[in-house]
Coordinates of C-alpha atoms in Angstrom, one line a residue:
Chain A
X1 CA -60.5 -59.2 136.8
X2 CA -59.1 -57.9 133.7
X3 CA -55.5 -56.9 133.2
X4 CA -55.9 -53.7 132.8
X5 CA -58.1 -53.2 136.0
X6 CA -55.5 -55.4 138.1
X7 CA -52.7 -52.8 136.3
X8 CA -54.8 -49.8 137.5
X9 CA -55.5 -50.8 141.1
X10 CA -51.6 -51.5 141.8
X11 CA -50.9 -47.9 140.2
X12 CA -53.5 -47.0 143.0
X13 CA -52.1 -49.1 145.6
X14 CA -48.4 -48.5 144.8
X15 CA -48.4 -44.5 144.1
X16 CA -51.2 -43.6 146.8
X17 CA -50.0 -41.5 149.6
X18 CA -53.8 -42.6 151.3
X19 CA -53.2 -46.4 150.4
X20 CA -49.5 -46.0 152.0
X21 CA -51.0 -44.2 155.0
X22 CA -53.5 -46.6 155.8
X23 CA -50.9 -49.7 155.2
X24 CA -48.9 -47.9 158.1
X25 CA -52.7 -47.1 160.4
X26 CA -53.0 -51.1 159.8
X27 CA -49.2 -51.8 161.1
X28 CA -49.0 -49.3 163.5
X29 CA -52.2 -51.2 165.3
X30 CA -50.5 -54.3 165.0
X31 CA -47.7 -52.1 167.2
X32 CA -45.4 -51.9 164.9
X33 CA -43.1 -48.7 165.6
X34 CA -41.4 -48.0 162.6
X35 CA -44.9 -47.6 161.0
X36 CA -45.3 -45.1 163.8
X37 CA -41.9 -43.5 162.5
X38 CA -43.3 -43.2 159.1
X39 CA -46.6 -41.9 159.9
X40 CA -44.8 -39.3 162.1
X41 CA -42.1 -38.5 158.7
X42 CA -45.0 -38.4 156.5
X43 CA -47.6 -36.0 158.5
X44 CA -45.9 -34.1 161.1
X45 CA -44.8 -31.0 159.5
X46 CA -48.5 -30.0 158.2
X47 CA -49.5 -31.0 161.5
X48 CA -47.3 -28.7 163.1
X49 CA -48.2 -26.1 161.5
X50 CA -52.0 -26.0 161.8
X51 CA -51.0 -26.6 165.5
X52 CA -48.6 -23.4 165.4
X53 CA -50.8 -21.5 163.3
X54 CA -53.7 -21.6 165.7
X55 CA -52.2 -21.8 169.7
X56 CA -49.1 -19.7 168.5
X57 CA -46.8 -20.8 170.7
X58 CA -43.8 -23.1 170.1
X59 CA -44.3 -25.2 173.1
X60 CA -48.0 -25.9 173.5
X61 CA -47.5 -26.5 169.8
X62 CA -44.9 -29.1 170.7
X63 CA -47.2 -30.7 173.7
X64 CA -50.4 -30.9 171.1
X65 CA -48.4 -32.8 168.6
X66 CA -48.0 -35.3 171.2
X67 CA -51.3 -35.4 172.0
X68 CA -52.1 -35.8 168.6
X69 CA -49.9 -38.5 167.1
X70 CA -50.7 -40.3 171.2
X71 CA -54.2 -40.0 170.0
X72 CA -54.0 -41.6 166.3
X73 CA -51.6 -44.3 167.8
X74 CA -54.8 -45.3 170.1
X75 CA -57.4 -44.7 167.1
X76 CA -55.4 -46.4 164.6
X77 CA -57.3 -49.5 164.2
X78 CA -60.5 -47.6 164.3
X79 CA -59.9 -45.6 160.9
X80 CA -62.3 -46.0 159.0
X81 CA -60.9 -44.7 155.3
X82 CA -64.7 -44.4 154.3
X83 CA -64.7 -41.4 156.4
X84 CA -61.9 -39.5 154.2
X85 CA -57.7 -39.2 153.8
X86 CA -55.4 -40.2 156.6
X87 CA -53.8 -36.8 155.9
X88 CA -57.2 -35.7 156.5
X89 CA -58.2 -37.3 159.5
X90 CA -54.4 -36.5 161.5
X91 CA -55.1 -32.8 160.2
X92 CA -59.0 -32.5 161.8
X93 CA -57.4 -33.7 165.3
X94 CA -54.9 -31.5 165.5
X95 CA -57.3 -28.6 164.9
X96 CA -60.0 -30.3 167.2
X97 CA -56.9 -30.5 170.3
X98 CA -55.3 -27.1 169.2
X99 CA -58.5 -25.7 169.7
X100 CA -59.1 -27.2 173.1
X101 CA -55.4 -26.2 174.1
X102 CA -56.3 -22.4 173.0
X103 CA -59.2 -22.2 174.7
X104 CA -57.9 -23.7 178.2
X105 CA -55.2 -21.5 177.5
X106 CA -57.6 -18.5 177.4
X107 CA -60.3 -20.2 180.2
X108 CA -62.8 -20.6 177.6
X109 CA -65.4 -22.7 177.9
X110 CA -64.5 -26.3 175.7
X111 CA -67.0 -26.1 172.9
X112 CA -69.7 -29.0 172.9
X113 CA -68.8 -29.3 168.4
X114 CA -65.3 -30.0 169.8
X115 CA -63.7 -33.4 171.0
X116 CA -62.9 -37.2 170.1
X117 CA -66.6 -38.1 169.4
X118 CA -67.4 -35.3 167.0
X119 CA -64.8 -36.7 165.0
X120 CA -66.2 -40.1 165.6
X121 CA -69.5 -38.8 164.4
X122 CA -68.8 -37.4 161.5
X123 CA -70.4 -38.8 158.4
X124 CA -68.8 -40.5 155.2
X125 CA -65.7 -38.3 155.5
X126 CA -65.5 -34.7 155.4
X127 CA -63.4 -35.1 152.3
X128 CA -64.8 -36.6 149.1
X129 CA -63.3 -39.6 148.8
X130 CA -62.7 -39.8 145.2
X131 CA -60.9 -36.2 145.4
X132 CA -56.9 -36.2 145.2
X133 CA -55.5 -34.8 148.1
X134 CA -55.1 -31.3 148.8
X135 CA -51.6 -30.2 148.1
X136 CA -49.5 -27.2 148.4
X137 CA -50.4 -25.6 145.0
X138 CA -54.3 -26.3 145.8
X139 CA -54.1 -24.7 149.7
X140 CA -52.1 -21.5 148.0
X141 CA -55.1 -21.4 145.5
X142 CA -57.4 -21.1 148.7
X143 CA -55.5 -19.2 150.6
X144 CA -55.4 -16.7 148.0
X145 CA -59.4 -17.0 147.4
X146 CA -59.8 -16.3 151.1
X147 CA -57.8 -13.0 150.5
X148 CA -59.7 -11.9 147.7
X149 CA -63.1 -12.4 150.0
X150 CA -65.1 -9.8 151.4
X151 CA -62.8 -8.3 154.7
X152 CA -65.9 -9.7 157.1
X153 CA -66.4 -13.0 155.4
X154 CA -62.9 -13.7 155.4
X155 CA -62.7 -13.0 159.0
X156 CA -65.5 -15.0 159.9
X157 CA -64.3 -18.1 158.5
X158 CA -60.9 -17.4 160.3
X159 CA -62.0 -16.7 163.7
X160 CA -64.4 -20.0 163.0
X161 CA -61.8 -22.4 161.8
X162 CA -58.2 -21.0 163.5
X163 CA -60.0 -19.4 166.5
X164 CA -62.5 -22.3 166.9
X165 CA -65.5 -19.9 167.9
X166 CA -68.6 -20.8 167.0
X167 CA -71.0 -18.3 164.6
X168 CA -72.9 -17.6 167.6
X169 CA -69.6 -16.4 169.6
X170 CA -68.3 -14.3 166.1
X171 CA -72.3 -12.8 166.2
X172 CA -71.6 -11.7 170.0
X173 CA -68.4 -10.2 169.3
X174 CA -69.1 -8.1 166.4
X175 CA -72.7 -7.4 168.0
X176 CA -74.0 -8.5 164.8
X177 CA -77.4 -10.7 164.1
X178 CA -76.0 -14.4 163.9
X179 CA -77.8 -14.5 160.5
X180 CA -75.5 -12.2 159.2
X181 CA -72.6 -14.4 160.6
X182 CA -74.1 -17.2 159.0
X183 CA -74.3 -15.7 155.5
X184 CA -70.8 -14.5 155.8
X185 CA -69.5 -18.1 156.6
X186 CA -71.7 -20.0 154.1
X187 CA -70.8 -17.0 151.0
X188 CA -67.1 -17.6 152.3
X189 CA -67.1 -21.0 151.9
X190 CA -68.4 -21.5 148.8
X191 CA -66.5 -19.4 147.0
X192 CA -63.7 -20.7 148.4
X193 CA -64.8 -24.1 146.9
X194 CA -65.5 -23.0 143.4
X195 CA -61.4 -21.4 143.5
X196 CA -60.7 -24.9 144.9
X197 CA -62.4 -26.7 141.6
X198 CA -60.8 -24.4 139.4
X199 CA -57.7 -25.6 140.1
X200 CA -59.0 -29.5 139.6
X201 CA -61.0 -29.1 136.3
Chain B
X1 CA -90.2 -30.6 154.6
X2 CA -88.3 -28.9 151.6
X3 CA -87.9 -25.5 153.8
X4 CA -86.4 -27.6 156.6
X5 CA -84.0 -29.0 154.8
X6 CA -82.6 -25.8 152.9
X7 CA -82.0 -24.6 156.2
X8 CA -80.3 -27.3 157.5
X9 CA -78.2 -27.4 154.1
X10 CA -77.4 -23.9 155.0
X11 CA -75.7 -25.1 158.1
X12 CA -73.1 -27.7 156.2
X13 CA -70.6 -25.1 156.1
X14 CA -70.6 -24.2 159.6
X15 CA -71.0 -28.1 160.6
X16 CA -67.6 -28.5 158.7
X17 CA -65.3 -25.8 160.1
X18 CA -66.7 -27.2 163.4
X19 CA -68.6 -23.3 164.6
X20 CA -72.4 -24.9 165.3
X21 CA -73.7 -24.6 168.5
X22 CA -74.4 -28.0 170.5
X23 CA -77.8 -28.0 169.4
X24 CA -77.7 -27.2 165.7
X25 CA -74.7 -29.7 165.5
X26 CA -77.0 -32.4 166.8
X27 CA -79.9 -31.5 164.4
X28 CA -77.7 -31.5 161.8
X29 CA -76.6 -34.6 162.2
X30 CA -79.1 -36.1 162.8
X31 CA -81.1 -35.3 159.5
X32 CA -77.3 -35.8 157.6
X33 CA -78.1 -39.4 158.0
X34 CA -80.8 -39.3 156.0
X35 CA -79.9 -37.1 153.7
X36 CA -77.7 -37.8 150.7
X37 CA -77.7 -34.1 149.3
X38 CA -76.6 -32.8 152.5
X39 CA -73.8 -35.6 153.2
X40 CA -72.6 -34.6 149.1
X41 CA -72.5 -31.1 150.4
X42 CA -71.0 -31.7 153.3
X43 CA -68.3 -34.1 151.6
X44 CA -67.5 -31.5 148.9
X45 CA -66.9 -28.7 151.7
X46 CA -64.5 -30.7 153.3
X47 CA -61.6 -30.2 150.6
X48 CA -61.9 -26.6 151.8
X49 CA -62.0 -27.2 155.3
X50 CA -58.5 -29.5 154.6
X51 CA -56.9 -26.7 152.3
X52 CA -57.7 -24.1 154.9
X53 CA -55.6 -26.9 157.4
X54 CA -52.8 -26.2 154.6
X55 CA -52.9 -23.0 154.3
X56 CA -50.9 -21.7 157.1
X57 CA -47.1 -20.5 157.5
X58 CA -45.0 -23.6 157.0
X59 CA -42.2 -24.2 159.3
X60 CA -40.2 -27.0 160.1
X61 CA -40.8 -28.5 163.7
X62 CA -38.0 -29.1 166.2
X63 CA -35.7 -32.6 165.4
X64 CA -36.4 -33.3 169.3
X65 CA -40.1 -33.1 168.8
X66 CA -39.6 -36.5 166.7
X67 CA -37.9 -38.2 169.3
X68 CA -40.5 -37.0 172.2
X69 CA -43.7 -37.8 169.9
X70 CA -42.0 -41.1 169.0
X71 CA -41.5 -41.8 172.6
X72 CA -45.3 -41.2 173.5
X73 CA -45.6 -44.6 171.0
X74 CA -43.1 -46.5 172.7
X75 CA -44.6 -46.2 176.3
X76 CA -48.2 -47.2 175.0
X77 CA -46.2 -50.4 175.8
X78 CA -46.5 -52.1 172.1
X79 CA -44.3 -54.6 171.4
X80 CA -41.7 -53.9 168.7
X81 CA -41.7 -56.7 165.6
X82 CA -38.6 -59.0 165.7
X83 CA -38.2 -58.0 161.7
X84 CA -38.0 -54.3 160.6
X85 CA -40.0 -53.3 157.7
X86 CA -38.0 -52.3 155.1
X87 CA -39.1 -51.2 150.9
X88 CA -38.5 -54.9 150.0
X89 CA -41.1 -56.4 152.5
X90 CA -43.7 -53.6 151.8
X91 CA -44.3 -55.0 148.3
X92 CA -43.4 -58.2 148.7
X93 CA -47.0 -59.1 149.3
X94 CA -48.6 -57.0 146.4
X95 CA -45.7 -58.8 143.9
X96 CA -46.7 -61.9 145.6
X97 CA -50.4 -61.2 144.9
X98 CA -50.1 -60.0 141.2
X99 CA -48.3 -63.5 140.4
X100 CA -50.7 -65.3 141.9
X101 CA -54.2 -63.7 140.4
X102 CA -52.6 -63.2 136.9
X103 CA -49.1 -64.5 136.1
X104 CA -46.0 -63.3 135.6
X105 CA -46.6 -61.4 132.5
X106 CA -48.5 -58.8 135.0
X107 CA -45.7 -58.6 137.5
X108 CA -43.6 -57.5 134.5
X109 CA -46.6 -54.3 133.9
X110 CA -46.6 -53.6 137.5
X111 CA -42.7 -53.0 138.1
X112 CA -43.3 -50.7 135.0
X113 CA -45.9 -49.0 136.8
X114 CA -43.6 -48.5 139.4
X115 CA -41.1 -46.7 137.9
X116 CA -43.8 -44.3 136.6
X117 CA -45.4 -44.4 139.8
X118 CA -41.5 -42.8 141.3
X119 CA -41.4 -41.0 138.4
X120 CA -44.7 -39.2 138.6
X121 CA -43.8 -38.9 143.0
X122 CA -40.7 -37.1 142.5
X123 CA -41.8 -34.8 139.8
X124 CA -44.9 -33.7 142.0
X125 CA -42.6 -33.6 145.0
X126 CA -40.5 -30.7 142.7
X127 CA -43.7 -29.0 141.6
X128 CA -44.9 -29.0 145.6
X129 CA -41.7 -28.0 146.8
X130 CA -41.7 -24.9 144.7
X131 CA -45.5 -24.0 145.2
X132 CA -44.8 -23.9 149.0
X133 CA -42.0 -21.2 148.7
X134 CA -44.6 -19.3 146.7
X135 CA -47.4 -20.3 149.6
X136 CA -44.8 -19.5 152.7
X137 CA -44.2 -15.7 151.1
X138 CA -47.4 -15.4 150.3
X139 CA -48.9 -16.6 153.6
X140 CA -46.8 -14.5 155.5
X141 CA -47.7 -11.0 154.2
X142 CA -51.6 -12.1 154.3
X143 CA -50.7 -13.3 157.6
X144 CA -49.6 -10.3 158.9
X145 CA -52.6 -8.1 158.0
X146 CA -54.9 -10.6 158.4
X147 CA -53.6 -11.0 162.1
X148 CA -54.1 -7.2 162.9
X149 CA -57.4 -7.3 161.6
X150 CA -58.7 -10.2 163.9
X151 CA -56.8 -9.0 166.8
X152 CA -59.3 -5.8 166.1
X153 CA -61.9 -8.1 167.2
X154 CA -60.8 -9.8 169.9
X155 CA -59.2 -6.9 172.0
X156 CA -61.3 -6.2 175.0
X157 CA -61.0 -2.6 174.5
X158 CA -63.2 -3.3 171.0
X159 CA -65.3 -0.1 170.4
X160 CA -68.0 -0.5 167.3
X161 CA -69.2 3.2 165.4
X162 CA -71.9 2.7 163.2
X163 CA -71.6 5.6 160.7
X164 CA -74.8 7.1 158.6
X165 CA -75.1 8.2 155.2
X166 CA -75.2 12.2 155.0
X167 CA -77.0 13.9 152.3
X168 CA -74.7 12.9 149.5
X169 CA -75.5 9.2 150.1
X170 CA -78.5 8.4 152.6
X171 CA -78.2 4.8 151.8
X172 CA -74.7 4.6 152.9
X173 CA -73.5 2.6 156.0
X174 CA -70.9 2.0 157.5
X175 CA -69.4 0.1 161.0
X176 CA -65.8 0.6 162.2
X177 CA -64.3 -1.9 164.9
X178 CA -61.9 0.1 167.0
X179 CA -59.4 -0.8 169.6
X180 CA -56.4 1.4 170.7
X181 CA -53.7 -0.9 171.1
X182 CA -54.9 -3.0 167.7
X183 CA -56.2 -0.6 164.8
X184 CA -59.4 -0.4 163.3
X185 CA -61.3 -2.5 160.7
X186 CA -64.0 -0.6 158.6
X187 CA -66.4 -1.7 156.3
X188 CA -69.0 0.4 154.2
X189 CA -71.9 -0.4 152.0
X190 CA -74.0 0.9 149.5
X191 CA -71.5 3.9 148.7
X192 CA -72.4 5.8 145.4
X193 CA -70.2 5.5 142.6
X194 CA -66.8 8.0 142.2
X195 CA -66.6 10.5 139.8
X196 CA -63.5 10.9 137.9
X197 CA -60.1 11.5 139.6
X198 CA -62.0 11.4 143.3
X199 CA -61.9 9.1 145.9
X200 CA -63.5 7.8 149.3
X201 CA -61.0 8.8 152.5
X202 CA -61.7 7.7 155.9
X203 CA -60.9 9.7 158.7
X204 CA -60.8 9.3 162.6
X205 CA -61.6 12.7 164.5
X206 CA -60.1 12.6 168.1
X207 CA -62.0 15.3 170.7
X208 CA -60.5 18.3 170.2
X209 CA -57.9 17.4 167.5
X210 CA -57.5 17.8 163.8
X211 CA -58.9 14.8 161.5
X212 CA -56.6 12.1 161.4
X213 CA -56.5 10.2 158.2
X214 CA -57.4 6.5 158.1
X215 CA -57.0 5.6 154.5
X216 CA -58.5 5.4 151.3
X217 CA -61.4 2.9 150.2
X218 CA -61.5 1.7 147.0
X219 CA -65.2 0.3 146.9
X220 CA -66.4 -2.4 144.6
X221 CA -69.1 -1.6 141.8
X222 CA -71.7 -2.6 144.5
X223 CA -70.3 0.6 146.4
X224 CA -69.0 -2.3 149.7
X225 CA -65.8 -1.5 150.8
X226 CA -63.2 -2.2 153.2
X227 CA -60.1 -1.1 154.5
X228 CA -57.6 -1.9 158.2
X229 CA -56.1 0.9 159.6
X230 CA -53.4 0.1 161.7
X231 CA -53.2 2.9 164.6
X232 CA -50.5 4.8 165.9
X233 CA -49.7 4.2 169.8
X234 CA -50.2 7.2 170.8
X235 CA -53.7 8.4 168.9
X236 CA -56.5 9.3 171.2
X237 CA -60.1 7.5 170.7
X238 CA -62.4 8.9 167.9
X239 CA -64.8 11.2 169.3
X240 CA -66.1 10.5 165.5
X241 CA -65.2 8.6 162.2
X242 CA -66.0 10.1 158.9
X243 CA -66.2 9.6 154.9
X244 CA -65.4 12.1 152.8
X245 CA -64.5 12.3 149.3
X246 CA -61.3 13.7 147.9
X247 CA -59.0 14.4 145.1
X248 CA -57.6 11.3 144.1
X249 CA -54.3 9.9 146.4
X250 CA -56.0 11.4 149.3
X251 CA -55.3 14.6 151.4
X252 CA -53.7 15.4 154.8
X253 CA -56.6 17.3 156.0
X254 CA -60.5 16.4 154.5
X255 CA -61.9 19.3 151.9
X256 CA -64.4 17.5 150.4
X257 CA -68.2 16.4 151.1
X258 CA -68.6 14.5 154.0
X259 CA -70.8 10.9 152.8
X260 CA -70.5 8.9 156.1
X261 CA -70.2 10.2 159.8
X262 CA -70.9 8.6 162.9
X263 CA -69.6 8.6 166.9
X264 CA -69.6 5.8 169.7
X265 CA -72.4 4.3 171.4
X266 CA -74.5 6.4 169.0
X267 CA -76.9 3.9 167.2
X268 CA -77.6 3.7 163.2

């Protein structure tokens, strides 16, 4: 290994949040509670707030993060960082148990997409793995993109992602063909992909 | 083949935000794991689906909630290491590591890295601090509207008017989403362009009762538009909705041409 290779891949190591992260996943199975403490420090308040954003209510937001950080303590040594960030990872099971907590909440039936082994399913990350991670001046981009969409696309993706309903629940409630759902969510999406690349070029 | 798997592709955006149906999940998976232009499409969807994560109202949980979560850890019944894990014994093994593969010379390059490594941290730790302020403000006022709008769709007392082009524009549609206690969301398309100084105003027509105005619609060149109207608590249900056009800034009462009209229950 050449110098400068051996340079670059301790710049890696040493400045990565993901490399940091998945040091603590590889502690924290080894039962190590301070690494617990520090994943907690370094995720919880992003996790919180997908959690708030989508059950809306302070204390089954508070009962979910439990669930959540209970869950990644179990999973820890089963991360598999092919698969995408830690940040990542924390941030699709809060959604996943949010979602379950709304829809017990509102005696909906649990959707079969949702639960521990769709996330254990999922192929080589949701997230490329050579991308940086998404930070607060990349989800503003986004969020701004998903203002400037289309009223019904927008809404679509919402009621999809925050709400957790599937395209065939968004097609029944706006009595609309489930085509027409689909478009909407597939236009949405990519647009809101090319205002995430501007931001990265 | 080739028409298979375009419309499976189509489906990556719904597989990522998690909205397929059992079945379509399970065929989408399954031909994922052979297919490398799907997995890339799926993997470049997924910085979306993570900035969406991001892209809510930021708030600061409880102090308690640390304690409680921390709690959960300590009652999985994991033993606690003698020796706590402080900066020094993080990078003791990487230091240890660079002087063994390459020398000391290295280790001298890497604690230089380090302090551009801090460096770099705390000046994006500034730059994120400040974008978040922006992205709080900002997500509040979307949040707000945005809120209304979807609450449109999920009240149960949802009522959807399909509105048809009148003579001025016979390829105009329209569809308004109407609930009493939550406002109504309206979207046209295929509008004909404005002349001068006019513009499109939407109205809600109660039985018996003078047009009530629900806004102005600016459409795009396309002639799509939409607009929320947010209703009063004490306006009756639309016995109709109409587009008309008007002098520019609207009018309290509509004068113009009517483009769009349609009533309840009455099909397009």
């Amino acid at each position: 290994m050449g110098l400068l290779a051996v340079v670059a891949a301790f710049r890696r190591d040493a400045g990565d949040p993901q490399a940091e992260d998945v040091e603590c996943l590889r502690r924290l199975a080894a039962g190590d509670g301070d690494a617990a403490a520090r994943l907690y420090d370094r995720h919880a308040r992003p996790v919180y707030c997908l959690i708030l954003r989508i059950v809306n209510d302070e204390g089954d937001a508070e009962d979910v993060m439990q669930e959540v950080f209970a869950q990644a303590w179990r999973q820890a040594s089963r991360y598999d960082p092919s698969r995408g960030a830690v940040a990542a990872w924390l941030l699709m099971m809060a959604r996943t148990r949010a979602i379950d907590r709304l829809r017990a909440r509102q005696a909906r039936p649990v959707a079969d997409a949702l639960g521990d082994e769709h996330l254990d399913a999922l192929p080589a990350a949701t997230r490329d793995a050579a991308a940086d991670m998404i930070d607060a001046e990349q989800a503003h981009r986004v969020r701004r993109a998903l203002e400037e969409l289309p009223l019904l696309q927008r809404l679509a993706i919402e009621l999809a992602y925050y709400e957790g309903l599937t395209q065939r629940e968004i097609a029944e409630r706006l009595e609309e063909p489930i085509g027409t759902v689909k478009t909407r969510v597939r236009s949405g999406l990519l647009k809101l992909r090319e205002a995430l690349a501007e931001g990265q070029s | 083949m080739t028409s298979a798997h375009e419309d499976l592709k189509a489906h990556a955006g719904a597989y990522v935000l998690g909205s397929l149906d059992a079945e379509e999940r399970t065929a989408f998976e399954a031909h994922l794991a052979g297919c490398e232009e799907c997995a890339a499409e799926v993997r470049s969807l997924g910085g979306v689906v993570e900035a969406l994560a991001r892209a809510v109202p930021q708030r600061t949980p409880r102090p308690e909630l640390r304690e409680r979560v921390l709690a959960g850890f300590d009652a999985q019944g994991r033993a606690r290491p003698a020796g706590r894990a402080g900066s020094a014994s993080q990078w003791l093994p990487l230091a240890a590591l660079v002087v063994l593969t390459v020398g000391i010379g290295v280790y001298a390059a890497w604690l230089q890295v380090r302090v551009a490594v801090l460096e770099d941290r705390l000046e994006r730790a500034l730059l994120q601090a400040a974008a978040a302020e922006t992205a709080v403000a900002d997500a509040r006022r979307v949040n707000t509207e945005l809120q209304s709008a979807m609450g449109v769709l999920a009240a149960p007392d949802l009522v959807r008017i399909d509105l048809a082009g009148q003579t001025p524009a016979p390829q105009a549609t329209a569809r308004a989403l109407w609930s009493r206690a939550r406002g109504m969301v309206f979207t046209a398309t295929n509008l004909p362009p404005l002349p001068a100084g006019q513009v499109y105003q939407v109205w809600v027509v109660p039985a018996a009762q003078p047009p009530i105005s629900a806004g102005l619609l600016a459409p795009d060149p396309a002639g799509a538009g939409q607009t929320y109207f947010s209703t009063a608590p004490d306006i009756p249900p639309p016995a109709a909705v109409a587009v008309s056009i008007e002098p520019a800034g609207g009018v309290p009462a509509p004068t113009g041409a009517i483009y769009l009209v349609g009533k309840p229950g009455a099909s397009s």
